[in-house]
Amino acid sequence: SQQGEEDPQALSIQEGENATMNCSYKTSINNLQWYRQNSGRGLVHLILIRSNEREKHSGRLRVTLDTSKKSSSLLITASRAADTASYFCATGSGGSNYKLTFGKGTLLTVNP
Amino acid sequence: DGGITQSPKYLFRKEGQNVTLSCEQNLNHDAMYWYRQDPGQGLRLIYYSQIVNDFQKGDIAEGYSVSREKKESFPLTVTSAQKNPTAFYLCASSIWTATVGTDTQYFGPGTRLTVL
């Protein structure tokens, strides 16, 4: 079953602009993770935020988590053409220590 | 080089045949996972293994089988019972974190299976 739902499904921006993607989920979580997938490739882990954290940074990435709204956002600042990829959120729930549930992803296109 | 390898990259199967997808990791991770990805979709969990000689069904295990005889290896067999096996298959691994739950997963490059 799908836990996370990303929004928008697709996003097209110009190089240098910021990109914001959102993720909503339904049940309580231990952590929320964001992954990137280039076309036809495996997923690459970007950032993990735990349920007791509200914001996390990694380079040009900023992730927020609002557990009261059951939502998260991923902000990519100063985007580059190389950021073009699909971005997935994945939630880890209590009682299922090894399971991540993935959303359908946001396809980000950064135009040079 | 540390990481996860999957082979082959592309695999073609005739209807009615079983095929086995390979997944090997040298990250010393206890947990390994198999996911299926269909076009424009997210990942769905097929099977996962927390420790050698033990594995659990995921959300879409019907028509698939796995084994975990070694820590480094977690092969997936797509059997003839899987009605729609054409998809992109991804293997992943992670460390065991008893206190904090599911941790970062590291993915292989994937195998694209096509049924002819």
PDB file of C-alpha atoms in Angstrom:
ATOM      1  CA  SER A   1       0.000   0.000   0.000  1.00  0.00           C
ATOM      2  CA  GLN A   2       1.216   3.518  -0.769  1.00  0.00           C
ATOM      3  CA  GLN A   3       2.053   5.516   2.339  1.00  0.00           C
ATOM      4  CA  GLY A   4       3.691   8.627   0.957  1.00  0.00           C
ATOM      5  CA  GLU A   5       2.235  10.746  -1.806  1.00  0.00           C
ATOM      6  CA  GLU A   6       4.458  13.298  -3.513  1.00  0.00           C
ATOM      7  CA  ASP A   7       3.192  16.538  -4.926  1.00  0.00           C
ATOM      8  CA  PRO A   8       3.492  17.733  -7.628  1.00  0.00           C
ATOM      9  CA  GLN A   9       3.825  14.674  -9.876  1.00  0.00           C
ATOM     10  CA  ALA A  10       6.008  16.711 -12.238  1.00  0.00           C
ATOM     11  CA  LEU A  11       7.890  19.986 -11.902  1.00  0.00           C
ATOM     12  CA  SER A  12       9.793  21.920 -14.556  1.00  0.00           C
ATOM     13  CA  ILE A  13      12.034  24.861 -13.634  1.00  0.00           C
ATOM     14  CA  GLN A  14      14.993  26.849 -14.958  1.00  0.00           C
ATOM     15  CA  GLU A  15      18.539  26.431 -13.722  1.00  0.00           C
ATOM     16  CA  GLY A  16      19.199  28.580 -10.687  1.00  0.00           C
ATOM     17  CA  GLU A  17      15.632  28.454  -9.438  1.00  0.00           C
ATOM     18  CA  ASN A  18      14.563  26.639  -6.284  1.00  0.00           C
ATOM     19  CA  ALA A  19      12.499  23.449  -6.447  1.00  0.00           C
ATOM     20  CA  THR A  20      10.073  22.403  -3.743  1.00  0.00           C
ATOM     21  CA  MET A  21       8.477  18.980  -3.534  1.00  0.00           C
ATOM     22  CA  ASN A  22       5.992  17.844  -0.938  1.00  0.00           C
ATOM     23  CA  CYS A  23       5.174  14.496   0.600  1.00  0.00           C
ATOM     24  CA  SER A  24       2.126  13.545   2.626  1.00  0.00           C
ATOM     25  CA  TYR A  25       1.654  10.319   4.540  1.00  0.00           C
ATOM     26  CA  LYS A  26      -1.112   8.651   6.476  1.00  0.00           C
ATOM     27  CA  THR A  27       0.154   6.797   9.536  1.00  0.00           C
ATOM     28  CA  SER A  28       2.691   7.549  12.273  1.00  0.00           C
ATOM     29  CA  ILE A  29       6.330   7.201  11.280  1.00  0.00           C
ATOM     30  CA  ASN A  30       9.762   6.697  12.803  1.00  0.00           C
ATOM     31  CA  ASN A  31      11.504   8.589  10.049  1.00  0.00           C
ATOM     32  CA  LEU A  32      11.041   9.968   6.566  1.00  0.00           C
ATOM     33  CA  GLN A  33      13.638   9.694   3.832  1.00  0.00           C
ATOM     34  CA  TRP A  34      14.117  11.308   0.438  1.00  0.00           C
ATOM     35  CA  TYR A  35      15.713   9.488  -2.480  1.00  0.00           C
ATOM     36  CA  ARG A  36      16.653  10.510  -6.006  1.00  0.00           C
ATOM     37  CA  GLN A  37      16.472   8.313  -9.092  1.00  0.00           C
ATOM     38  CA  ASN A  38      17.982   9.156 -12.434  1.00  0.00           C
ATOM     39  CA  SER A  39      16.198   7.579 -15.365  1.00  0.00           C
ATOM     40  CA  GLY A  40      16.755   3.824 -15.513  1.00  0.00           C
ATOM     41  CA  ARG A  41      19.047   3.787 -12.496  1.00  0.00           C
ATOM     42  CA  GLY A  42      18.930   2.767  -8.857  1.00  0.00           C
ATOM     43  CA  LEU A  43      17.877   5.088  -6.065  1.00  0.00           C
ATOM     44  CA  VAL A  44      20.319   7.302  -4.218  1.00  0.00           C
ATOM     45  CA  HIS A  45      19.657   8.293  -0.622  1.00  0.00           C
ATOM     46  CA  LEU A  46      19.544  12.056  -0.088  1.00  0.00           C
ATOM     47  CA  ILE A  47      18.499  12.736   3.474  1.00  0.00           C
ATOM     48  CA  LEU A  48      16.771  11.125   6.471  1.00  0.00           C
ATOM     49  CA  ILE A  49      14.756  13.077   9.023  1.00  0.00           C
ATOM     50  CA  ARG A  50      13.532  11.433  12.221  1.00  0.00           C
ATOM     51  CA  SER A  51      10.104  11.948  13.695  1.00  0.00           C
ATOM     52  CA  ASN A  52      11.468  14.121  16.511  1.00  0.00           C
ATOM     53  CA  GLU A  53      13.236  16.462  14.071  1.00  0.00           C
ATOM     54  CA  ARG A  54      11.620  19.390  12.285  1.00  0.00           C
ATOM     55  CA  GLU A  55      14.248  20.495   9.789  1.00  0.00           C
ATOM     56  CA  LYS A  56      17.437  19.149   8.299  1.00  0.00           C
ATOM     57  CA  HIS A  57      19.980  20.488   5.822  1.00  0.00           C
ATOM     58  CA  SER A  58      22.468  18.805   3.531  1.00  0.00           C
ATOM     59  CA  GLY A  59      24.297  21.010   1.039  1.00  0.00           C
ATOM     60  CA  ARG A  60      21.651  22.551  -1.243  1.00  0.00           C
ATOM     61  CA  LEU A  61      18.913  20.357   0.249  1.00  0.00           C
ATOM     62  CA  ARG A  62      16.548  21.379   3.011  1.00  0.00           C
ATOM     63  CA  VAL A  63      13.962  18.985   4.390  1.00  0.00           C
ATOM     64  CA  THR A  64      11.177  19.846   6.795  1.00  0.00           C
ATOM     65  CA  LEU A  65       8.869  17.505   8.654  1.00  0.00           C
ATOM     66  CA  ASP A  66       5.515  18.403  10.209  1.00  0.00           C
ATOM     67  CA  THR A  67       4.221  15.341  12.038  1.00  0.00           C
ATOM     68  CA  SER A  68       1.002  17.117  13.056  1.00  0.00           C
ATOM     69  CA  LYS A  69       0.144  17.558   9.376  1.00  0.00           C
ATOM     70  CA  LYS A  70       1.794  14.299   8.350  1.00  0.00           C
ATOM     71  CA  SER A  71       3.782  16.063   5.677  1.00  0.00           C
ATOM     72  CA  SER A  72       7.321  16.793   4.575  1.00  0.00           C
ATOM     73  CA  SER A  73       8.908  19.043   2.004  1.00  0.00           C
ATOM     74  CA  LEU A  74      12.170  18.846   0.088  1.00  0.00           C
ATOM     75  CA  LEU A  75      13.695  22.098  -1.107  1.00  0.00           C
ATOM     76  CA  ILE A  76      16.535  22.102  -3.618  1.00  0.00           C
ATOM     77  CA  THR A  77      18.123  25.533  -3.858  1.00  0.00           C
ATOM     78  CA  ALA A  78      19.951  26.965  -6.859  1.00  0.00           C
ATOM     79  CA  SER A  79      18.998  23.992  -9.024  1.00  0.00           C
ATOM     80  CA  ARG A  80      21.257  22.625 -11.731  1.00  0.00           C
ATOM     81  CA  ALA A  81      20.536  20.623 -14.858  1.00  0.00           C
ATOM     82  CA  ALA A  82      22.165  17.641 -13.112  1.00  0.00           C
ATOM     83  CA  ASP A  83      19.356  17.734 -10.517  1.00  0.00           C
ATOM     84  CA  THR A  84      16.959  16.466 -13.190  1.00  0.00           C
ATOM     85  CA  ALA A  85      15.614  13.198 -11.759  1.00  0.00           C
ATOM     86  CA  SER A  86      12.667  11.627  -9.968  1.00  0.00           C
ATOM     87  CA  TYR A  87      12.473  12.284  -6.245  1.00  0.00           C
ATOM     88  CA  PHE A  88      10.789   9.872  -3.856  1.00  0.00           C
ATOM     89  CA  CYS A  89       9.840  10.138  -0.238  1.00  0.00           C
ATOM     90  CA  ALA A  90       9.833   6.982   1.850  1.00  0.00           C
ATOM     91  CA  THR A  91       8.481   6.451   5.328  1.00  0.00           C
ATOM     92  CA  GLY A  92       9.676   4.038   7.968  1.00  0.00           C
ATOM     93  CA  SER A  93       6.943   3.098  10.408  1.00  0.00           C
ATOM     94  CA  GLY A  94       7.111   1.799  13.930  1.00  0.00           C
ATOM     95  CA  GLY A  95       6.800  -1.964  14.218  1.00  0.00           C
ATOM     96  CA  SER A  96       8.182  -2.501  10.730  1.00  0.00           C
ATOM     97  CA  ASN A  97      11.810  -1.803  11.353  1.00  0.00           C
ATOM     98  CA  TYR A  98      12.981  -2.986   7.993  1.00  0.00           C
ATOM     99  CA  LYS A  99      10.274  -1.699   5.766  1.00  0.00           C
ATOM    100  CA  LEU A 100      10.185   1.557   3.855  1.00  0.00           C
ATOM    101  CA  THR A 101       7.052   2.579   2.005  1.00  0.00           C
ATOM    102  CA  PHE A 102       7.668   4.695  -1.088  1.00  0.00           C
ATOM    103  CA  GLY A 103       5.509   7.265  -2.823  1.00  0.00           C
ATOM    104  CA  LYS A 104       5.143   7.506  -6.598  1.00  0.00           C
ATOM    105  CA  GLY A 105       7.653  10.317  -6.888  1.00  0.00           C
ATOM    106  CA  THR A 106       8.016  13.795  -8.358  1.00  0.00           C
ATOM    107  CA  LEU A 107       9.713  14.100 -11.729  1.00  0.00           C
ATOM    108  CA  LEU A 108      11.887  17.212 -11.636  1.00  0.00           C
ATOM    109  CA  THR A 109      13.193  18.715 -14.876  1.00  0.00           C
ATOM    110  CA  VAL A 110      15.742  21.494 -14.617  1.00  0.00           C
ATOM    111  CA  ASN A 111      16.153  23.327 -17.922  1.00  0.00           C
ATOM    112  CA  PRO A 112      19.558  24.840 -18.730  1.00  0.00           C
TER     113      PRO A 112
ATOM    114  CA  ASP B   1      34.703  -0.662  -4.254  1.00  0.00           C
ATOM    115  CA  GLY B   2      31.896  -0.957  -1.757  1.00  0.00           C
ATOM    116  CA  GLY B   3      28.297  -1.246  -2.764  1.00  0.00           C
ATOM    117  CA  ILE B   4      25.546  -3.370  -4.196  1.00  0.00           C
ATOM    118  CA  THR B   5      25.715  -5.105  -7.523  1.00  0.00           C
ATOM    119  CA  GLN B   6      22.858  -6.567  -9.505  1.00  0.00           C
ATOM    120  CA  SER B   7      23.087  -8.776 -12.529  1.00  0.00           C
ATOM    121  CA  PRO B   8      22.186  -8.942 -15.256  1.00  0.00           C
ATOM    122  CA  LYS B   9      21.284  -5.376 -16.197  1.00  0.00           C
ATOM    123  CA  TYR B  10      18.775  -6.567 -18.794  1.00  0.00           C
ATOM    124  CA  LEU B  11      16.997  -9.911 -18.790  1.00  0.00           C
ATOM    125  CA  PHE B  12      14.571 -11.393 -21.262  1.00  0.00           C
ATOM    126  CA  ARG B  13      12.337 -14.281 -20.364  1.00  0.00           C
ATOM    127  CA  LYS B  14       9.891 -16.388 -22.268  1.00  0.00           C
ATOM    128  CA  GLU B  15       6.517 -16.959 -20.729  1.00  0.00           C
ATOM    129  CA  GLY B  16       6.493 -19.999 -18.458  1.00  0.00           C
ATOM    130  CA  GLN B  17      10.168 -19.740 -17.520  1.00  0.00           C
ATOM    131  CA  ASN B  18      11.626 -19.065 -14.107  1.00  0.00           C
ATOM    132  CA  VAL B  19      14.472 -16.557 -13.914  1.00  0.00           C
ATOM    133  CA  THR B  20      16.814 -15.615 -11.080  1.00  0.00           C
ATOM    134  CA  LEU B  21      18.082 -12.098 -10.473  1.00  0.00           C
ATOM    135  CA  SER B  22      21.329 -11.704  -8.604  1.00  0.00           C
ATOM    136  CA  CYS B  23      22.019  -9.224  -5.793  1.00  0.00           C
ATOM    137  CA  GLU B  24      25.328  -9.018  -3.933  1.00  0.00           C
ATOM    138  CA  GLN B  25      26.512  -6.494  -1.349  1.00  0.00           C
ATOM    139  CA  ASN B  26      29.855  -5.948   0.363  1.00  0.00           C
ATOM    140  CA  LEU B  27      28.632  -3.316   2.806  1.00  0.00           C
ATOM    141  CA  ASN B  28      28.346  -5.839   5.649  1.00  0.00           C
ATOM    142  CA  HIS B  29      24.645  -5.001   5.968  1.00  0.00           C
ATOM    143  CA  ASP B  30      22.348  -7.385   7.771  1.00  0.00           C
ATOM    144  CA  ALA B  31      19.128  -6.413   5.980  1.00  0.00           C
ATOM    145  CA  MET B  32      18.421  -6.803   2.270  1.00  0.00           C
ATOM    146  CA  TYR B  33      15.346  -6.019   0.190  1.00  0.00           C
ATOM    147  CA  TRP B  34      13.807  -6.577  -3.229  1.00  0.00           C
ATOM    148  CA  TYR B  35      11.541  -3.997  -4.841  1.00  0.00           C
ATOM    149  CA  ARG B  36       9.612  -3.871  -8.064  1.00  0.00           C
ATOM    150  CA  GLN B  37       9.111  -0.617  -9.984  1.00  0.00           C
ATOM    151  CA  ASP B  38       6.645  -0.186 -12.827  1.00  0.00           C
ATOM    152  CA  PRO B  39       6.770   2.801 -15.211  1.00  0.00           C
ATOM    153  CA  GLY B  40       5.851   6.060 -13.506  1.00  0.00           C
ATOM    154  CA  GLN B  41       5.344   4.313 -10.208  1.00  0.00           C
ATOM    155  CA  GLY B  42       7.015   4.118  -6.858  1.00  0.00           C
ATOM    156  CA  LEU B  43       8.710   1.055  -5.425  1.00  0.00           C
ATOM    157  CA  ARG B  44       6.765  -1.894  -4.076  1.00  0.00           C
ATOM    158  CA  LEU B  45       8.366  -4.306  -1.644  1.00  0.00           C
ATOM    159  CA  ILE B  46       8.544  -7.937  -2.753  1.00  0.00           C
ATOM    160  CA  TYR B  47      10.615  -9.632  -0.026  1.00  0.00           C
ATOM    161  CA  TYR B  48      13.030  -8.586   2.658  1.00  0.00           C
ATOM    162  CA  SER B  49      15.530 -10.350   4.871  1.00  0.00           C
ATOM    163  CA  GLN B  50      16.705  -9.183   8.255  1.00  0.00           C
ATOM    164  CA  ILE B  51      19.321 -11.857   8.782  1.00  0.00           C
ATOM    165  CA  VAL B  52      20.856 -14.867   7.101  1.00  0.00           C
ATOM    166  CA  ASN B  53      18.480 -17.814   6.642  1.00  0.00           C
ATOM    167  CA  ASP B  54      15.428 -15.684   7.361  1.00  0.00           C
ATOM    168  CA  PHE B  55      13.192 -13.619   5.074  1.00  0.00           C
ATOM    169  CA  GLN B  56       9.727 -12.111   5.076  1.00  0.00           C
ATOM    170  CA  LYS B  57       7.104 -11.449   2.432  1.00  0.00           C
ATOM    171  CA  GLY B  58       6.556  -7.870   1.423  1.00  0.00           C
ATOM    172  CA  ASP B  59       3.482  -6.359  -0.163  1.00  0.00           C
ATOM    173  CA  ILE B  60       3.614  -8.212  -3.500  1.00  0.00           C
ATOM    174  CA  ALA B  61       5.361 -11.549  -2.856  1.00  0.00           C
ATOM    175  CA  GLU B  62       3.079 -13.761  -4.964  1.00  0.00           C
ATOM    176  CA  GLY B  63       4.950 -15.339  -7.859  1.00  0.00           C
ATOM    177  CA  TYR B  64       8.389 -14.597  -6.386  1.00  0.00           C
ATOM    178  CA  SER B  65      10.804 -16.528  -4.181  1.00  0.00           C
ATOM    179  CA  VAL B  66      14.069 -15.657  -2.428  1.00  0.00           C
ATOM    180  CA  SER B  67      16.850 -17.237  -0.417  1.00  0.00           C
ATOM    181  CA  ARG B  68      19.382 -15.809   2.023  1.00  0.00           C
ATOM    182  CA  GLU B  69      22.106 -18.402   2.512  1.00  0.00           C
ATOM    183  CA  LYS B  70      24.888 -15.839   2.810  1.00  0.00           C
ATOM    184  CA  LYS B  71      24.940 -12.357   4.309  1.00  0.00           C
ATOM    185  CA  GLU B  72      26.246 -10.909   1.052  1.00  0.00           C
ATOM    186  CA  SER B  73      23.711 -12.445  -1.297  1.00  0.00           C
ATOM    187  CA  PHE B  74      19.935 -12.231  -1.733  1.00  0.00           C
ATOM    188  CA  PRO B  75      18.832 -13.711  -5.088  1.00  0.00           C
ATOM    189  CA  LEU B  76      15.282 -13.262  -6.345  1.00  0.00           C
ATOM    190  CA  THR B  77      13.537 -15.846  -8.504  1.00  0.00           C
ATOM    191  CA  VAL B  78      10.662 -14.697 -10.664  1.00  0.00           C
ATOM    192  CA  THR B  79       8.547 -17.768 -11.206  1.00  0.00           C
ATOM    193  CA  SER B  80       6.093 -18.609 -13.951  1.00  0.00           C
ATOM    194  CA  ALA B  81       3.322 -17.961 -11.418  1.00  0.00           C
ATOM    195  CA  GLN B  82       4.024 -14.221 -11.612  1.00  0.00           C
ATOM    196  CA  LYS B  83       1.431 -13.058 -14.123  1.00  0.00           C
ATOM    197  CA  ASN B  84       2.947  -9.724 -15.086  1.00  0.00           C
ATOM    198  CA  PRO B  85       6.674  -9.882 -14.408  1.00  0.00           C
ATOM    199  CA  THR B  86       7.876  -7.220 -16.859  1.00  0.00           C
ATOM    200  CA  ALA B  87       9.290  -4.502 -14.604  1.00  0.00           C
ATOM    201  CA  PHE B  88      12.421  -2.888 -13.186  1.00  0.00           C
ATOM    202  CA  TYR B  89      13.724  -4.786 -10.138  1.00  0.00           C
ATOM    203  CA  LEU B  90      15.785  -3.077  -7.475  1.00  0.00           C
ATOM    204  CA  CYS B  91      17.742  -4.637  -4.655  1.00  0.00           C
ATOM    205  CA  ALA B  92      18.742  -2.705  -1.539  1.00  0.00           C
ATOM    206  CA  SER B  93      20.479  -3.239   1.771  1.00  0.00           C
ATOM    207  CA  SER B  94      20.683  -1.463   5.112  1.00  0.00           C
ATOM    208  CA  ILE B  95      22.198  -1.750   8.559  1.00  0.00           C
ATOM    209  CA  TRP B  96      20.283  -3.133  11.504  1.00  0.00           C
ATOM    210  CA  THR B  97      19.071  -0.393  13.823  1.00  0.00           C
ATOM    211  CA  ALA B  98      17.000  -1.889  16.585  1.00  0.00           C
ATOM    212  CA  THR B  99      16.447   1.391  18.383  1.00  0.00           C
ATOM    213  CA  VAL B 100      15.615   3.801  15.597  1.00  0.00           C
ATOM    214  CA  GLY B 101      13.789   1.676  13.058  1.00  0.00           C
ATOM    215  CA  THR B 102      14.277   1.650   9.322  1.00  0.00           C
ATOM    216  CA  ASP B 103      17.517   3.276   8.309  1.00  0.00           C
ATOM    217  CA  THR B 104      19.038   4.415   5.045  1.00  0.00           C
ATOM    218  CA  GLN B 105      18.787   1.893   2.264  1.00  0.00           C
ATOM    219  CA  TYR B 106      21.481   1.552  -0.376  1.00  0.00           C
ATOM    220  CA  PHE B 107      20.322   0.500  -3.803  1.00  0.00           C
ATOM    221  CA  GLY B 108      21.832  -1.479  -6.626  1.00  0.00           C
ATOM    222  CA  PRO B 109      21.601  -0.321 -10.263  1.00  0.00           C
ATOM    223  CA  GLY B 110      18.585  -2.529 -11.016  1.00  0.00           C
ATOM    224  CA  THR B 111      17.669  -5.291 -13.444  1.00  0.00           C
ATOM    225  CA  ARG B 112      15.135  -4.672 -16.194  1.00  0.00           C
ATOM    226  CA  LEU B 113      13.155  -7.834 -16.852  1.00  0.00           C
ATOM    227  CA  THR B 114      11.127  -8.198 -20.020  1.00  0.00           C
ATOM    228  CA  VAL B 115       8.848 -11.122 -20.749  1.00  0.00           C
ATOM    229  CA  LEU B 116       8.652 -11.920 -24.434  1.00  0.00           C
TER     230      LEU B 116
END
